[in-house]
């Protein structure tokens, strides 16, 4: 890899230990992929929370921050484990509060914006078309490439953080125009998409992710006015069962105004894969891992709920009460929670027995302590949350529509398809 | 003794007993950071510990959070001493760099064909070679 004189100084430690460490990471990483140079990044997002970092990870971050190392690129942070404003009433164990407190302090020291959200692109971290970025969160990374047209590889936290500190990233993979072309045509024209809710797009994503793997697909026959929640449903689930970094949605993705452009010139436009209604039906059965009808917790927010989703849930809950033996959480960002308060939704939801929890996502963070508190069976409208809560924390999970989840919270037992 | 040229990913020297897998490894979920034991069902190293070994495998796979789990394993003394890959992948490379673990890839001949579990292996990631002393 060719380094500029300034980058050589950074590698040699002339600008401090933290920058040298960052350059060590970036050069080792870049040479794995035969990157020829380092290019500037404009936006970074990092993901790891305590269940992933463990104590040693917090130590590593604290070491990095020693000597005043700070990020030089706008950097935001994914959700944490609990809502600090509700820590007492939610009986969050002290050992977790200490860990999250240490993570918060070190992020501030490093100059990272403590957004604690996975919809960072809704609250200020918005790259432009063609920007080179490093987003270490597989769902939003694909969203950036596929909906915004910014360029990010599937980088992990250490690489993203190193990029934020050094201000550069190795140029390989999806940073290069030639690698962003689709290599697989996926036809969804057989499906009755007009009748599809966001949950159906999630089931579709689940089914197709496995078949697509790490390739870059182009979807054809999608309605061009597809709602953003349905796009998110599809993209965020494709990356659970697959490992693709980019998805072309013909007519929606900026780099895919049509099939031909998405594929480039030298390729036949015939479909390689056609999604069938029975594949989507089958996915429902695979996503749910539940056996027990009684639901301990209904939890929304993977990715964290937008204000539109909270409005929908609040509408469904109007005049209703959550069952006495079931908890009901809406996980979102502090910004959306503030909006809920302003709009009177927070008061209405709280009155119905619903908790609005900020700084937390429904997939992982809270399940460590929820399990200790006896939560075993959860209902979700997110295939991603179902997968991670089940495989990482052993929860029994039921997956269905927002409406089915709300009805389950009211009756205390699963009301969706089994 | 066989000596094979290799491309360094990190720097340094390591030597010890080889543990060879023909399958990709994911450090998140695939390896217990408490014991270094491979716990992915169906993996050819299932139930075996990578602690203190020269770990030889084709490449990495899985969650990009793997480098956090590898770092925790290293601090708990159960990480490998050195890594030899057919083709280095980002998560494994970053794991090696943040722990100072000597690592090479792109050997002139496939390490999977020339190294067997139990062989004594020396990695020189400064000069770029691997030495194999058959057991």
Short mmCIF file of C-alpha atoms in Angstrom, two decimals:
data_model
loop_
_atom_site.label_atom_id
_atom_site.label_comp_id
_atom_site.label_asym_id
_atom_site.label_seq_id
_atom_site.Cartn_x
_atom_site.Cartn_y
_atom_site.Cartn_z
CA UNK A 1 0.00 0.00 0.00
CA UNK A 2 1.27 3.44 -0.99
CA UNK A 3 1.27 5.93 1.91
CA UNK A 4 1.50 9.72 1.56
CA UNK A 5 4.35 11.45 3.49
CA UNK A 6 1.82 12.59 6.09
CA UNK A 7 0.41 9.06 6.45
CA UNK A 8 3.98 7.74 6.85
CA UNK A 9 4.49 10.15 9.75
CA UNK A 10 1.26 8.92 11.31
CA UNK A 11 2.42 5.28 10.92
CA UNK A 12 5.80 6.11 12.45
CA UNK A 13 4.16 7.48 15.60
CA UNK A 14 5.10 11.11 14.96
CA UNK A 15 1.53 12.18 15.69
CA UNK A 16 1.06 10.12 18.85
CA UNK A 17 0.52 6.51 19.95
CA UNK A 18 -3.22 6.48 19.30
CA UNK A 19 -2.80 7.53 15.67
CA UNK A 20 0.01 5.00 15.22
CA UNK A 21 -2.22 2.24 16.60
CA UNK A 22 -4.98 3.33 14.21
CA UNK A 23 -2.56 3.26 11.26
CA UNK A 24 -1.32 -0.23 12.28
CA UNK A 25 -4.89 -1.50 12.14
CA UNK A 26 -5.67 0.20 8.82
CA UNK A 27 -2.50 -0.97 7.05
CA UNK A 28 -2.85 -4.60 8.23
CA UNK A 29 -6.50 -4.55 7.20
CA UNK A 30 -5.80 -2.88 3.86
CA UNK A 31 -3.11 -5.34 2.85
CA UNK A 32 -5.50 -8.28 3.35
CA UNK A 33 -7.51 -6.88 0.47
CA UNK A 34 -4.62 -5.53 -1.63
CA UNK A 35 -5.75 -1.92 -1.12
CA UNK A 36 -3.44 0.46 -2.97
CA UNK A 37 -3.99 3.54 -0.82
CA UNK A 38 -5.85 5.14 2.06
CA UNK A 39 -8.69 7.56 1.24
CA UNK A 40 -10.46 10.13 3.45
CA UNK A 41 -13.70 9.16 5.25
CA UNK A 42 -16.47 11.65 6.08
CA UNK A 43 -18.62 9.68 8.53
CA UNK A 44 -18.09 6.85 11.03
CA UNK A 45 -20.50 4.82 13.15
CA UNK A 46 -19.41 2.25 15.73
CA UNK A 47 -21.48 -0.59 17.10
CA UNK A 48 -20.17 -2.67 20.02
CA UNK A 49 -21.96 -2.60 23.37
CA UNK A 50 -20.95 -4.36 26.58
CA UNK A 51 -22.15 -7.90 25.74
CA UNK A 52 -19.74 -7.83 22.78
CA UNK A 53 -16.88 -5.75 24.23
CA UNK A 54 -16.68 -7.49 27.62
CA UNK A 55 -14.43 -5.94 30.29
CA UNK A 56 -11.32 -6.35 28.15
CA UNK A 57 -12.89 -4.34 25.33
CA UNK A 58 -13.59 -1.44 27.68
CA UNK A 59 -9.94 -1.59 28.83
CA UNK A 60 -8.84 -1.46 25.18
CA UNK A 61 -10.91 1.67 24.53
CA UNK A 62 -9.56 3.30 27.70
CA UNK A 63 -5.98 2.51 26.61
CA UNK A 64 -6.68 4.03 23.21
CA UNK A 65 -8.00 7.25 24.80
CA UNK A 66 -4.87 7.65 26.95
CA UNK A 67 -2.65 10.48 25.78
CA UNK A 68 -5.61 12.43 24.42
CA UNK A 69 -6.35 10.43 21.25
CA UNK A 70 -9.55 11.73 19.64
CA UNK A 71 -11.53 11.04 16.50
CA UNK A 72 -11.10 13.54 13.67
CA UNK A 73 -14.21 12.41 11.76
CA UNK A 74 -17.85 12.79 12.84
CA UNK A 75 -18.53 9.53 14.70
CA UNK A 76 -21.76 8.25 16.26
CA UNK A 77 -22.50 5.22 18.45
CA UNK A 78 -25.04 2.37 18.34
CA UNK A 79 -27.39 1.58 21.29
CA UNK A 80 -26.24 0.52 24.74
CA UNK A 81 -27.82 -1.77 27.37
CA UNK A 82 -30.36 0.36 29.22
CA UNK A 83 -32.08 3.73 29.44
CA UNK A 84 -30.14 5.71 32.08
CA UNK A 85 -33.24 7.75 32.95
CA UNK A 86 -35.13 4.59 33.97
CA UNK A 87 -32.27 2.60 35.52
CA UNK A 88 -33.72 2.47 39.04
CA UNK A 89 -37.31 1.63 38.20
CA UNK A 90 -36.16 -0.99 35.71
CA UNK A 91 -33.86 -2.53 38.36
CA UNK A 92 -30.73 -2.50 36.20
CA UNK A 93 -27.97 -4.40 38.08
CA UNK A 94 -25.14 -2.18 39.35
CA UNK A 95 -22.43 -4.14 37.54
CA UNK A 96 -24.02 -3.26 34.20
CA UNK A 97 -24.42 0.40 35.17
CA UNK A 98 -20.71 0.56 36.02
CA UNK A 99 -19.78 -0.95 32.64
CA UNK A 100 -22.07 1.31 30.65
CA UNK A 101 -20.81 4.29 32.67
CA UNK A 102 -17.20 3.46 31.75
CA UNK A 103 -18.10 3.04 28.08
CA UNK A 104 -19.90 6.41 28.10
CA UNK A 105 -16.92 8.19 29.67
CA UNK A 106 -14.40 6.78 27.24
CA UNK A 107 -16.59 7.58 24.21
CA UNK A 108 -16.79 11.19 25.36
CA UNK A 109 -13.01 11.25 25.86
CA UNK A 110 -12.49 9.95 22.32
CA UNK A 111 -14.80 12.63 20.92
CA UNK A 112 -17.52 10.19 19.79
CA UNK A 113 -21.10 11.55 19.76
CA UNK A 114 -23.07 9.40 22.25
CA UNK A 115 -26.18 9.02 20.10
CA UNK A 116 -26.84 5.43 21.30
CA UNK A 117 -28.99 4.84 18.29
CA UNK A 118 -28.98 2.61 15.23
CA UNK A 119 -31.03 5.13 13.23
CA UNK A 120 -28.12 7.60 13.33
CA UNK A 121 -28.98 8.61 9.75
CA UNK A 122 -32.29 9.98 11.10
CA UNK A 123 -30.63 12.06 13.79
CA UNK A 124 -27.67 13.82 12.22
CA UNK A 125 -25.16 11.34 10.79
CA UNK A 126 -26.19 11.68 7.15
CA UNK A 127 -23.57 11.03 4.47
CA UNK A 128 -24.07 12.24 0.91
CA UNK A 129 -24.15 10.25 -2.31
CA UNK A 130 -20.66 9.00 -3.12
CA UNK A 131 -19.17 9.75 0.31
CA UNK A 132 -16.65 7.25 1.67
CA UNK A 133 -17.74 6.20 5.15
CA UNK A 134 -17.09 3.45 7.74
CA UNK A 135 -20.26 2.19 9.41
CA UNK A 136 -19.73 -0.84 11.64
CA UNK A 137 -23.28 -2.06 11.85
CA UNK A 138 -24.34 -4.47 9.12
CA UNK A 139 -27.92 -3.21 8.73
CA UNK A 140 -27.21 0.50 8.48
CA UNK A 141 -24.08 -0.15 6.39
CA UNK A 142 -26.25 -1.78 3.73
CA UNK A 143 -28.79 1.04 4.08
CA UNK A 144 -26.02 3.59 3.41
CA UNK A 145 -24.80 1.81 0.27
CA UNK A 146 -28.22 0.88 -1.08
CA UNK A 147 -30.49 3.83 -0.23
CA UNK A 148 -28.12 6.80 0.20
CA UNK A 149 -25.39 5.73 -2.19
CA UNK A 150 -22.60 6.41 0.30
CA UNK A 151 -19.77 3.87 0.24
CA UNK A 152 -18.98 1.60 3.18
CA UNK A 153 -17.51 -1.87 3.47
CA UNK A 154 -18.55 -4.34 6.17
CA UNK A 155 -15.96 -2.95 8.61
CA UNK A 156 -15.78 -3.97 12.25
CA UNK A 157 -15.51 -1.56 15.19
CA UNK A 158 -11.71 -1.58 15.38
CA UNK A 159 -11.40 -0.63 11.72
CA UNK A 160 -14.15 2.00 11.90
CA UNK A 161 -12.62 3.53 15.03
CA UNK A 162 -9.14 3.53 13.47
CA UNK A 163 -10.63 5.28 10.41
CA UNK A 164 -12.24 7.89 12.66
CA UNK A 165 -8.91 8.55 14.41
CA UNK A 166 -6.68 8.57 11.31
CA UNK A 167 -9.35 10.12 9.06
CA UNK A 168 -8.74 7.56 6.30
CA UNK A 169 -9.74 4.03 5.25
CA UNK A 170 -8.13 1.50 2.87
CA UNK A 171 -9.61 1.77 -0.61
CA UNK A 172 -11.00 -1.65 -1.52
CA UNK A 173 -14.32 -3.41 -2.03
CA UNK A 174 -17.37 -1.16 -2.10
CA UNK A 175 -15.25 2.03 -2.05
CA UNK A 176 -14.40 1.27 -5.69
CA UNK A 177 -16.99 1.90 -8.39
CA UNK A 178 -16.13 -1.32 -10.25
CA UNK A 179 -17.01 -3.48 -7.23
CA UNK A 180 -20.46 -1.94 -6.69
CA UNK A 181 -22.16 -3.59 -9.65
CA UNK A 182 -24.82 -6.26 -9.04
CA UNK A 183 -23.89 -9.85 -9.82
CA UNK A 184 -27.24 -11.55 -9.21
CA UNK A 185 -30.76 -10.69 -10.45
CA UNK A 186 -33.59 -11.33 -7.97
CA UNK A 187 -37.15 -11.14 -9.30
CA UNK A 188 -39.91 -10.43 -6.75
CA UNK A 189 -42.63 -9.92 -9.39
CA UNK A 190 -44.40 -13.20 -8.45
CA UNK A 191 -45.31 -11.83 -5.03
CA UNK A 192 -48.41 -9.78 -4.22
CA UNK A 193 -46.30 -6.91 -2.89
CA UNK A 194 -49.24 -4.48 -2.74
CA UNK A 195 -50.64 -6.52 0.16
CA UNK A 196 -47.26 -6.86 1.90
CA UNK A 197 -46.68 -5.19 5.28
CA UNK A 198 -43.17 -4.43 6.60
CA UNK A 199 -43.17 -7.84 8.38
CA UNK A 200 -43.66 -9.62 5.04
CA UNK A 201 -40.67 -7.78 3.59
CA UNK A 202 -38.68 -8.98 6.59
CA UNK A 203 -39.75 -12.59 5.97
CA UNK A 204 -38.81 -12.11 2.31
CA UNK A 205 -35.38 -10.78 3.29
CA UNK A 206 -34.85 -13.74 5.62
CA UNK A 207 -35.65 -16.21 2.87
CA UNK A 208 -33.48 -14.53 0.22
CA UNK A 209 -30.48 -13.63 2.42
CA UNK A 210 -29.42 -17.26 2.68
CA UNK A 211 -29.54 -17.74 -1.08
CA UNK A 212 -27.74 -14.48 -1.89
CA UNK A 213 -24.94 -14.91 0.69
CA UNK A 214 -22.16 -12.37 0.15
CA UNK A 215 -23.06 -11.50 -3.47
CA UNK A 216 -24.53 -8.14 -4.53
CA UNK A 217 -28.11 -8.65 -5.71
CA UNK A 218 -30.34 -6.41 -7.80
CA UNK A 219 -34.06 -6.69 -7.02
CA UNK A 220 -36.46 -6.20 -9.91
CA UNK A 221 -40.23 -5.60 -9.99
CA UNK A 222 -40.38 -3.71 -6.71
CA UNK A 223 -42.86 -0.78 -6.64
CA UNK A 224 -40.78 2.42 -7.02
CA UNK A 225 -42.83 4.16 -4.28
CA UNK A 226 -42.00 1.44 -1.74
CA UNK A 227 -42.32 2.88 1.80
CA UNK A 228 -39.06 3.43 3.68
CA UNK A 229 -40.16 1.11 6.54
CA UNK A 230 -40.59 -1.71 4.02
CA UNK A 231 -37.19 -0.98 2.48
CA UNK A 232 -35.63 -1.05 5.95
CA UNK A 233 -37.48 -4.30 6.71
CA UNK A 234 -36.03 -5.96 3.62
CA UNK A 235 -32.46 -4.64 3.89
CA UNK A 236 -31.98 -5.11 7.65
CA UNK A 237 -33.16 -8.73 7.41
CA UNK A 238 -31.15 -9.66 4.30
CA UNK A 239 -27.98 -9.01 6.31
CA UNK A 240 -29.06 -11.37 9.12
CA UNK A 241 -29.07 -14.50 6.97
CA UNK A 242 -26.71 -13.13 4.31
CA UNK A 243 -23.43 -11.18 4.32
CA UNK A 244 -23.92 -8.80 1.40
CA UNK A 245 -22.61 -5.24 1.73
CA UNK A 246 -24.87 -3.70 -0.88
CA UNK A 247 -28.27 -4.36 -2.42
CA UNK A 248 -29.55 -2.72 -5.60
CA UNK A 249 -33.29 -2.03 -5.58
CA UNK A 250 -33.98 -1.21 -9.25
CA UNK A 251 -35.71 2.17 -9.47
CA UNK A 252 -34.87 3.06 -5.82
CA UNK A 253 -31.11 2.72 -5.29
CA UNK A 254 -29.33 5.82 -6.68
CA UNK A 255 -26.87 3.64 -8.60
CA UNK A 256 -29.67 1.45 -9.99
CA UNK A 257 -32.15 3.60 -11.92
CA UNK A 258 -32.78 0.41 -13.92
CA UNK A 259 -31.60 -3.19 -14.12
CA UNK A 260 -29.07 -2.59 -16.86
CA UNK A 261 -27.26 0.16 -14.95
CA UNK A 262 -27.14 -1.97 -11.80
CA UNK A 263 -25.54 -4.84 -13.69
CA UNK A 264 -23.17 -2.88 -15.89
CA UNK A 265 -22.84 -3.67 -19.57
CA UNK A 266 -21.66 -7.19 -20.04
CA UNK A 267 -24.30 -9.28 -18.42
CA UNK A 268 -27.63 -10.86 -19.41
CA UNK A 269 -30.62 -9.37 -17.62
CA UNK A 270 -32.40 -12.66 -16.90
CA UNK A 271 -33.36 -13.43 -13.29
CA UNK A 272 -31.10 -15.81 -11.35
CA UNK A 273 -33.56 -16.14 -8.49
CA UNK A 274 -37.34 -15.70 -8.29
CA UNK A 275 -38.97 -15.31 -4.88
CA UNK A 276 -42.16 -17.34 -4.39
CA UNK A 277 -45.00 -16.82 -1.88
CA UNK A 278 -44.26 -20.20 -0.26
CA UNK A 279 -40.66 -19.11 0.46
CA UNK A 280 -41.99 -16.16 2.43
CA UNK A 281 -44.49 -18.37 4.31
CA UNK A 282 -41.71 -20.81 5.16
CA UNK A 283 -39.53 -17.97 6.49
CA UNK A 284 -42.18 -17.07 9.08
CA UNK A 285 -41.84 -20.56 10.56
CA UNK A 286 -38.04 -20.32 10.61
CA UNK A 287 -37.85 -16.86 12.18
CA UNK A 288 -40.05 -17.74 15.17
CA UNK A 289 -38.39 -20.02 17.71
CA UNK A 290 -41.32 -19.84 20.18
CA UNK A 291 -43.03 -22.87 21.73
CA UNK A 292 -44.77 -21.31 24.73
CA UNK A 293 -47.99 -19.37 24.07
CA UNK A 294 -47.67 -17.08 27.10
CA UNK A 295 -45.63 -14.00 26.16
CA UNK A 296 -43.41 -12.40 28.84
CA UNK A 297 -42.35 -9.39 26.80
CA UNK A 298 -43.41 -7.63 23.63
CA UNK A 299 -40.43 -5.60 22.41
CA UNK A 300 -40.26 -3.28 19.39
CA UNK A 301 -37.21 -1.49 18.03
CA UNK A 302 -34.68 -3.42 15.94
CA UNK A 303 -33.71 -1.16 14.33
CA UNK A 304 -34.96 1.37 16.87
CA UNK A 305 -38.50 2.63 16.21
CA UNK A 306 -38.96 5.76 14.14
CA UNK A 307 -41.59 8.29 15.22
CA UNK A 308 -43.93 6.91 12.53
CA UNK A 309 -43.69 3.42 14.01
CA UNK A 310 -44.38 4.75 17.52
CA UNK A 311 -47.43 6.59 16.19
CA UNK A 312 -48.71 3.34 14.66
CA UNK A 313 -48.20 1.42 17.92
CA UNK A 314 -49.83 4.20 19.97
CA UNK A 315 -52.84 4.13 17.62
CA UNK A 316 -53.24 0.38 18.10
CA UNK A 317 -52.96 0.71 21.90
CA UNK A 318 -55.46 3.56 22.23
CA UNK A 319 -57.92 2.81 25.05
CA UNK A 320 -56.28 -0.59 25.69
CA UNK A 321 -54.15 -1.94 28.57
CA UNK A 322 -51.09 -4.21 28.53
CA UNK A 323 -51.77 -7.61 30.19
CA UNK A 324 -50.71 -7.72 33.84
CA UNK A 325 -48.21 -10.58 33.28
CA UNK A 326 -46.63 -9.15 30.11
CA UNK A 327 -44.16 -6.31 29.62
CA UNK A 328 -44.35 -4.05 26.58
CA UNK A 329 -41.30 -2.05 25.46
CA UNK A 330 -40.75 0.37 22.61
CA UNK A 331 -37.00 0.81 22.06
CA UNK A 332 -35.94 3.99 20.34
CA UNK A 333 -33.48 6.88 20.39
CA UNK A 334 -33.54 9.73 22.91
CA UNK A 335 -34.65 12.03 20.06
CA UNK A 336 -37.74 10.02 19.18
CA UNK A 337 -38.57 9.68 22.88
CA UNK A 338 -38.43 13.45 23.19
CA UNK A 339 -40.80 13.77 20.25
CA UNK A 340 -43.15 11.23 21.88
CA UNK A 341 -43.20 13.40 24.99
CA UNK A 342 -43.92 16.55 22.98
CA UNK A 343 -46.73 14.88 21.08
CA UNK A 344 -48.42 13.45 24.19
CA UNK A 345 -47.67 9.90 23.03
CA UNK A 346 -45.39 9.16 25.97
CA UNK A 347 -48.16 9.93 28.49
CA UNK A 348 -50.76 7.93 26.56
CA UNK A 349 -48.45 4.91 26.13
CA UNK A 350 -47.30 4.98 29.76
CA UNK A 351 -50.98 5.10 30.82
CA UNK A 352 -51.59 1.91 28.80
CA UNK A 353 -48.68 0.16 30.50
CA UNK A 354 -46.16 0.58 27.66
CA UNK A 355 -42.56 1.57 28.39
CA UNK A 356 -40.72 3.82 25.94
CA UNK A 357 -37.04 2.94 26.40
CA UNK A 358 -34.33 5.10 24.86
CA UNK A 359 -30.67 4.29 24.06
CA UNK A 360 -31.48 0.58 23.69
CA UNK A 361 -32.12 -1.75 20.73
CA UNK A 362 -34.46 -4.74 20.83
CA UNK A 363 -31.91 -7.29 19.57
CA UNK A 364 -29.25 -7.62 22.21
CA UNK A 365 -28.38 -5.07 24.92
CA UNK A 366 -31.24 -5.60 27.40
CA UNK A 367 -31.53 -9.38 27.10
CA UNK A 368 -28.61 -9.98 29.49
CA UNK A 369 -30.58 -8.59 32.43
CA UNK A 370 -34.07 -9.41 31.14
CA UNK A 371 -33.08 -13.07 31.26
CA UNK A 372 -31.94 -12.66 34.85
CA UNK A 373 -35.33 -11.11 35.58
CA UNK A 374 -37.12 -14.21 34.29
CA UNK A 375 -38.08 -13.10 30.76
CA UNK A 376 -38.10 -16.21 28.54
CA UNK A 377 -40.67 -15.69 25.76
CA UNK A 378 -40.66 -12.55 23.66
CA UNK A 379 -42.77 -11.28 20.76
CA UNK A 380 -41.17 -9.09 18.09
CA UNK A 381 -41.96 -7.58 14.70
CA UNK A 382 -38.25 -7.76 13.79
CA UNK A 383 -36.70 -10.88 12.27
CA UNK A 384 -33.30 -9.47 13.21
CA UNK A 385 -34.28 -9.13 16.89
CA UNK A 386 -35.75 -12.64 16.82
CA UNK A 387 -32.52 -14.12 15.48
CA UNK A 388 -30.13 -12.41 17.89
CA UNK A 389 -32.33 -12.73 21.00
CA UNK A 390 -32.66 -16.43 20.29
CA UNK A 391 -29.13 -17.36 19.21
CA UNK A 392 -27.16 -15.10 21.58
CA UNK A 393 -29.42 -15.13 24.65
CA UNK A 394 -31.59 -18.25 24.26
CA UNK A 395 -34.93 -16.41 24.26
CA UNK A 396 -38.01 -18.10 22.80
CA UNK A 397 -39.17 -15.68 20.12
CA UNK A 398 -42.41 -15.12 18.22
CA UNK A 399 -42.26 -13.07 15.02
CA UNK A 400 -45.23 -11.31 13.44
CA UNK A 401 -46.72 -7.97 12.41
CA UNK A 402 -46.82 -4.88 14.61
CA UNK A 403 -50.56 -5.46 15.07
CA UNK A 404 -50.11 -9.10 16.10
CA UNK A 405 -47.47 -8.10 18.64
CA UNK A 406 -49.71 -5.40 20.12
CA UNK A 407 -52.66 -7.83 20.37
CA UNK A 408 -50.33 -10.30 22.13
CA UNK A 409 -49.34 -7.65 24.66
CA UNK A 410 -53.02 -7.04 25.45
CA UNK A 411 -54.01 -10.72 25.79
CA UNK A 412 -50.70 -11.89 27.28
CA UNK A 413 -50.35 -14.73 24.75
CA UNK A 414 -49.09 -15.00 21.16
CA UNK A 415 -51.80 -13.90 18.70
CA UNK A 416 -49.88 -14.25 15.44
CA UNK A 417 -49.05 -17.18 13.19
CA UNK A 418 -47.29 -20.12 14.80
CA UNK B 1 12.16 -29.31 8.11
CA UNK B 2 10.15 -27.48 5.45
CA UNK B 3 10.43 -23.73 4.97
CA UNK B 4 7.66 -21.87 3.09
CA UNK B 5 7.62 -18.21 2.10
CA UNK B 6 4.63 -16.27 3.46
CA UNK B 7 3.17 -12.76 3.37
CA UNK B 8 3.21 -11.08 6.78
CA UNK B 9 -0.04 -9.54 8.10
CA UNK B 10 1.53 -8.46 11.41
CA UNK B 11 5.08 -8.66 12.77
CA UNK B 12 6.95 -10.84 15.23
CA UNK B 13 7.96 -14.43 15.92
CA UNK B 14 5.93 -17.32 17.29
CA UNK B 15 6.50 -21.03 17.59
CA UNK B 16 4.57 -23.97 18.96
CA UNK B 17 2.29 -26.86 18.22
CA UNK B 18 0.00 -26.53 15.21
CA UNK B 19 -3.77 -26.90 15.37
CA UNK B 20 -5.11 -27.22 11.83
CA UNK B 21 -8.66 -26.66 10.62
CA UNK B 22 -9.99 -26.93 7.08
CA UNK B 23 -12.92 -24.65 7.94
CA UNK B 24 -13.31 -20.88 8.32
CA UNK B 25 -13.53 -19.59 11.91
CA UNK B 26 -15.82 -16.97 13.45
CA UNK B 27 -14.58 -15.60 16.78
CA UNK B 28 -18.01 -14.23 17.74
CA UNK B 29 -20.17 -17.19 18.62
CA UNK B 30 -17.68 -19.68 17.15
CA UNK B 31 -15.12 -19.50 19.99
CA UNK B 32 -15.67 -19.25 23.75
CA UNK B 33 -13.60 -16.22 24.88
CA UNK B 34 -13.39 -17.74 28.39
CA UNK B 35 -11.68 -21.00 27.36
CA UNK B 36 -10.57 -20.58 23.73
CA UNK B 37 -12.64 -23.66 22.86
CA UNK B 38 -14.27 -23.78 19.40
CA UNK B 39 -17.99 -24.16 20.08
CA UNK B 40 -19.57 -23.90 16.64
CA UNK B 41 -21.61 -27.08 16.07
CA UNK B 42 -20.32 -29.03 13.09
CA UNK B 43 -16.89 -27.30 13.05
CA UNK B 44 -13.92 -29.62 12.56
CA UNK B 45 -12.27 -28.12 15.68
CA UNK B 46 -15.48 -28.40 17.75
CA UNK B 47 -14.57 -28.94 21.43
CA UNK B 48 -10.84 -28.20 20.91
CA UNK B 49 -9.02 -25.23 22.45
CA UNK B 50 -6.96 -22.83 20.35
CA UNK B 51 -5.11 -21.60 23.47
CA UNK B 52 -1.34 -21.41 22.99
CA UNK B 53 -1.45 -23.09 19.55
CA UNK B 54 -0.24 -21.99 16.13
CA UNK B 55 -3.70 -21.85 14.61
CA UNK B 56 -3.81 -22.82 10.91
CA UNK B 57 -7.09 -22.32 9.01
CA UNK B 58 -8.28 -21.12 5.61
CA UNK B 59 -9.79 -17.75 6.53
CA UNK B 60 -12.16 -15.88 8.87
CA UNK B 61 -15.92 -15.51 8.63
CA UNK B 62 -18.92 -14.15 10.52
CA UNK B 63 -19.64 -11.10 12.65
CA UNK B 64 -17.28 -8.12 12.45
CA UNK B 65 -17.46 -7.97 16.28
CA UNK B 66 -15.12 -11.00 16.30
CA UNK B 67 -12.08 -8.83 17.06
CA UNK B 68 -13.59 -7.84 20.44
CA UNK B 69 -14.12 -11.50 21.36
CA UNK B 70 -10.59 -12.41 20.22
CA UNK B 71 -9.11 -9.57 22.29
CA UNK B 72 -10.97 -10.80 25.40
CA UNK B 73 -9.66 -14.35 24.78
CA UNK B 74 -6.11 -12.97 24.41
CA UNK B 75 -6.32 -11.04 27.69
CA UNK B 76 -7.62 -14.19 29.42
CA UNK B 77 -4.61 -16.13 28.12
CA UNK B 78 -6.54 -18.47 25.84
CA UNK B 79 -5.76 -17.04 22.38
CA UNK B 80 -3.46 -18.77 19.86
CA UNK B 81 0.29 -17.88 19.87
CA UNK B 82 0.32 -17.35 16.11
CA UNK B 83 -1.98 -17.50 13.09
CA UNK B 84 -1.44 -18.93 9.59
CA UNK B 85 -4.24 -18.35 7.06
CA UNK B 86 -4.57 -19.33 3.44
CA UNK B 87 -6.13 -15.92 2.75
CA UNK B 88 -6.33 -13.30 5.50
CA UNK B 89 -9.71 -11.69 6.13
CA UNK B 90 -10.37 -8.40 7.96
CA UNK B 91 -11.68 -9.65 11.30
CA UNK B 92 -8.80 -12.10 11.85
CA UNK B 93 -6.18 -9.59 10.67
CA UNK B 94 -7.48 -6.92 13.04
CA UNK B 95 -7.61 -9.45 15.90
CA UNK B 96 -3.93 -10.25 15.29
CA UNK B 97 -2.85 -6.62 15.03
CA UNK B 98 -4.56 -5.45 18.25
CA UNK B 99 -3.11 -8.36 20.22
CA UNK B 100 0.36 -8.30 18.63
CA UNK B 101 -0.11 -11.90 17.45
CA UNK B 102 2.32 -12.91 14.68
CA UNK B 103 0.26 -13.73 11.58
CA UNK B 104 1.05 -14.65 7.97
CA UNK B 105 -0.97 -15.66 4.92
CA UNK B 106 -0.52 -16.33 1.20
CA UNK B 107 2.07 -19.09 1.68
CA UNK B 108 3.86 -20.35 -1.45
CA UNK B 109 2.18 -23.74 -0.87
CA UNK B 110 -1.10 -24.39 0.94
CA UNK B 111 -0.52 -24.58 4.71
CA UNK B 112 -3.49 -26.94 4.97
CA UNK B 113 -1.68 -29.52 2.84
CA UNK B 114 1.73 -29.12 4.47
CA UNK B 115 0.93 -28.68 8.17
CA UNK B 116 -0.76 -31.34 10.33
CA UNK B 117 -2.15 -30.88 13.84
CA UNK B 118 0.69 -31.64 16.26
CA UNK B 119 3.51 -30.48 13.95
CA UNK B 120 5.96 -27.98 15.45
CA UNK B 121 5.66 -24.71 13.54
CA UNK B 122 7.67 -21.48 13.61
CA UNK B 123 6.26 -18.23 12.17
CA UNK B 124 8.65 -15.42 11.27
CA UNK B 125 6.32 -12.55 10.38
CA UNK B 126 9.28 -10.12 10.20
CA UNK B 127 11.12 -11.95 7.43
CA UNK B 128 8.01 -13.59 5.96
CA UNK B 129 8.36 -17.37 6.27
CA UNK B 130 7.01 -20.41 8.09
CA UNK B 131 9.10 -23.42 9.21
CA UNK B 132 7.48 -26.80 9.78
CA UNK B 133 9.07 -29.61 11.79
CA UNK B 134 6.99 -32.75 11.30
CA UNK B 135 5.91 -34.55 14.46
#
